[in-house]
């Protein structure tokens, strides 16, 4: 219903309509200095969230000796609430940041990724409620960063390239975040913990990917500042 009150943005595209996929990819490649770090940031922040979402329940059952009846309700509320709150914060941050300059649209993504670094230590908390609080912060920051980064694509990329751009980004994030990150935690547990504790491998993966996301978004922000919206660089 809220879409009824949104106005169609002014279109100012100046590049020619790509005639085929090859031409579209060639046009997209001209934005590589912006899109490559932006995609890297979205992938790494997604890896932190995916690893946390998949391995949180095993840690609750193995380390904290919780049953689904103990954490089912608050875990469901946490997952729903973090997604909603993070999406709202990411959209607001992108809107406010854009008013301060072209690169400002990614300010929310940078801050959210930086906050994800300490939040990734949720699995090392001594109590369930500390665990839940930091997990909520991590997932909220992940949703916020994702929306802010998506907004940057919508603002900066020409209309003709947005479809293929988002398709490629979503495909890369899906394969990397859900295919690689959980596996890294499992391999880490096998190698360093000899198949035992998951807490430290999960913390290492979460902190490392969140740090990489922070630096990647900063790089994308610097590269986005000189670009003119809706125009070829």
C-alpha positions as MATLAB code, in Angstrom:
seq = 'XXXXXXXXXXXXXXXXXXXXXXXXXXXXXXXXXXXXXXXXXXXXXXXXXXXXXXXXXXXXXXXXXXXXXXXXXXXXXXXXXXXXXXXXXXXXXXXXXXXXXXXXXXXXXXXXXXXXXXXXXXXXXXXXXXXXXXXXXXXXXXXXXXXXXXXXXXXXXXXXXXXXXXXXXXXXXXXXXXXXXXXXXXXXXXXXXXXXXXXXXXXXXXXXXXXXXXXXXXXXXXXXXXXXXXXXX';
ca = [
       0.000    0.000    0.000;
       2.884    2.366    0.691;
       3.933    2.119   -2.956;
       0.800    4.078   -3.912;
       2.322    7.188   -2.341;
       5.718    6.875   -4.042;
       6.524    9.043   -7.045;
       8.355    7.736  -10.077;
      11.880    9.237  -10.052;
      13.007   11.497  -12.856;
      14.766    9.491  -15.567;
      17.936   11.028  -16.984;
      19.666    8.084  -18.654;
      22.121    9.061  -21.358;
      23.598    5.723  -22.406;
      22.135    3.755  -25.275;
      19.890    0.809  -24.652;
      22.055   -2.377  -24.725;
      21.099   -4.480  -27.699;
      22.060   -7.855  -26.213;
      23.602   -9.474  -23.163;
      27.166   -8.992  -24.384;
      26.637   -5.262  -24.850;
      24.926   -5.011  -21.466;
      27.845   -6.745  -19.744;
      30.303   -4.473  -21.543;
      28.368   -1.413  -20.379;
      28.191   -2.821  -16.852;
      31.958   -3.361  -16.853;
      32.510    0.397  -17.142;
      31.182    0.641  -13.572;
      33.577   -2.016  -12.261;
      35.454    0.307   -9.885;
      32.184    0.904   -8.080;
      30.392   -2.429   -8.553;
      33.225   -4.813   -7.672;
      33.823   -3.488   -4.126;
      30.087   -2.977   -3.627;
      29.392   -6.599   -4.579;
      32.274   -7.763   -2.375;
      30.750   -5.877    0.545;
      27.294   -7.358   -0.036;
      28.758  -10.853   -0.371;
      30.866  -10.697    2.789;
      28.176   -9.154    4.969;
      25.831  -11.827    3.623;
      28.360  -14.500    4.551;
      28.400  -13.316    8.162;
      24.604  -13.378    8.336;
      24.267  -16.743    6.621;
      26.810  -18.426    8.876;
      25.124  -16.977   11.961;
      21.629  -17.936   10.857;
      22.611  -21.529   10.091;
      24.841  -22.262   13.095;
      22.984  -20.309   15.804;
      20.588  -23.154   16.570;
      23.277  -25.858   16.881;
      25.174  -23.632   19.322;
      22.039  -23.013   21.370;
      21.409  -26.737   21.646;
      25.005  -27.913   22.149;
      26.511  -25.122   24.243;
      23.552  -23.656   26.092;
      21.592  -26.935   26.235;
      18.446  -25.249   24.955;
      15.578  -27.089   23.317;
      13.437  -25.740   20.434;
      10.719  -25.064   22.992;
      13.123  -22.752   24.839;
      14.272  -20.592   21.941;
      11.701  -21.140   19.180;
       9.525  -18.139   20.012;
      12.205  -15.540   20.601;
      14.280  -16.785   17.677;
      11.322  -16.366   15.326;
      10.622  -12.859   16.641;
      14.319  -12.012   16.374;
      14.546  -13.117   12.740;
      11.405  -11.236   11.738;
      12.175   -8.103   13.749;
      15.785   -7.798   12.630;
      14.772   -8.023    8.980;
      12.068   -5.384    9.299;
      14.067   -2.980   11.468;
      17.209   -3.400    9.367;
      15.329   -2.736    6.133;
      13.767    0.438    7.521;
      17.066    1.706    8.922;
      18.896    0.907    5.697;
      16.377    2.772    3.575;
      16.335    5.815    5.839;
      20.143    5.865    6.058;
      20.480    5.653    2.268;
      18.001    8.479    1.772;
      19.636   10.756    4.341;
      23.133    9.908    3.154;
      22.360   10.648   -0.484;
      21.422   14.206    0.437;
      25.029   14.772    1.537;
      26.558   13.638   -1.727;
      26.638   10.764   -4.153;
      28.808    8.535   -1.967;
      26.666    9.241    1.077;
      24.113    6.671   -0.017;
      26.516    4.003    1.277;
      27.133    5.585    4.680;
      24.540    3.340    6.292;
      26.153    0.249    4.771;
      29.575    1.250    6.102;
      28.267    1.860    9.630;
      26.199   -1.335    9.638;
      29.148   -3.436    8.468;
      31.388   -1.892   11.139;
      28.821   -2.661   13.867;
      28.665   -6.245   12.587;
      32.270   -6.806   13.681;
      31.582   -6.828   17.456;
      28.119   -8.300   16.875;
      29.736  -11.341   15.219;
      31.029  -12.334   18.668;
      27.494  -13.308   19.735;
      28.455  -16.969   19.792;
      31.061  -16.311   22.512;
      28.608  -14.740   24.952;
      28.362  -16.521   28.321;
      24.553  -16.303   28.509;
      21.588  -16.848   26.208;
      20.349  -13.263   26.389;
      23.740  -11.818   25.503;
      23.846  -14.317   22.653;
      20.391  -13.187   21.478;
      21.153   -9.458   21.771;
      24.310   -9.585   19.653;
      22.724  -11.973   17.148;
      19.842   -9.529   16.737;
      22.337   -6.707   16.172;
      24.246   -8.749   13.593;
      21.158   -9.679   11.584;
      19.769   -6.143   11.796;
      23.042   -4.687   10.561;
      23.123   -7.222    7.741;
      19.644   -6.246    6.548;
      20.515   -2.564    6.886;
      23.720   -2.918    4.847;
      21.949   -4.940    2.164;
      19.173   -2.357    1.700;
      21.630    0.553    1.699;
      23.832   -1.169   -0.891;
      20.827   -2.049   -3.050;
      19.704    1.572   -2.864;
      23.130    2.627   -4.113;
      22.697    0.396   -7.153;
      19.269    1.859   -7.826;
      20.566    5.430   -7.544;
      23.832    5.131   -9.445;
      23.334    2.478  -12.113;
      21.486    3.469  -15.310;
      17.975    2.130  -15.671;
      18.967   -0.099  -18.602;
      21.556   -1.937  -16.505;
      19.768   -2.316  -13.178;
      18.039   -5.575  -14.032;
      21.113   -7.511  -15.104;
      23.187   -5.839  -12.392;
      20.853   -6.949   -9.600;
      20.506  -10.428  -11.109;
      24.263  -10.948  -11.096;
      24.671   -9.530   -7.590;
      21.895  -11.696   -6.137;
      23.310  -14.797   -7.821;
      26.822  -14.155   -6.508;
      25.551  -13.418   -2.992;
      23.411  -16.554   -2.927;
      26.216  -18.837   -4.048;
      28.867  -17.263   -1.824;
      26.926  -16.486    1.339;
      24.933  -19.686    1.674;
      27.391  -21.952   -0.094;
      30.734  -20.890    1.342;
      30.283  -19.272    4.771;
      28.563  -22.174    6.591;
      31.099  -24.566    5.082;
      33.981  -22.452    6.395;
      32.594  -22.749    9.930;
      32.221  -26.504    9.599;
      35.731  -26.948    8.194;
      37.126  -24.700   10.917;
      35.470  -26.813   13.579;
      36.881  -29.983   12.056;
      40.413  -28.647   11.655;
      40.917  -26.435   14.699;
      38.404  -27.816   17.171;
      38.665  -31.433   15.996;
      34.981  -31.603   15.216;
      33.978  -30.086   18.534;
      33.106  -26.521   19.454;
      31.628  -24.276   16.791;
      31.835  -21.007   18.698;
      35.348  -19.904   17.786;
      35.210  -20.862   14.072;
      31.876  -19.046   13.763;
      33.268  -15.958   15.510;
      36.347  -15.913   13.258;
      34.251  -16.194   10.088;
      31.818  -13.512   11.276;
      34.475  -11.008   12.346;
      36.641  -11.549    9.255;
      33.783  -11.204    6.765;
      32.375   -8.159    8.573;
      35.768   -6.445    8.479;
      36.109   -7.195    4.781;
      32.598   -5.824    4.194;
      33.448   -2.592    6.008;
      36.525   -1.927    3.890;
      34.721   -2.966    0.691;
      31.837   -0.555    1.323;
      34.303    2.231    2.112;
      36.037    1.593   -1.205;
      32.718    1.544   -3.065;
      31.717    4.778   -1.337;
      34.881    6.523   -2.506;
      34.383    5.268   -6.063;
      30.701    6.274   -6.086;
      31.338    9.884   -5.092;
      32.677   11.046   -8.507;
      29.935    9.262  -10.495;
      26.942   11.182  -11.764;
      23.614    9.389  -11.233;
      22.123    7.822  -14.352;
      25.165    8.575  -16.488;
      27.976    6.502  -17.884;
      31.336    7.155  -16.188;
];
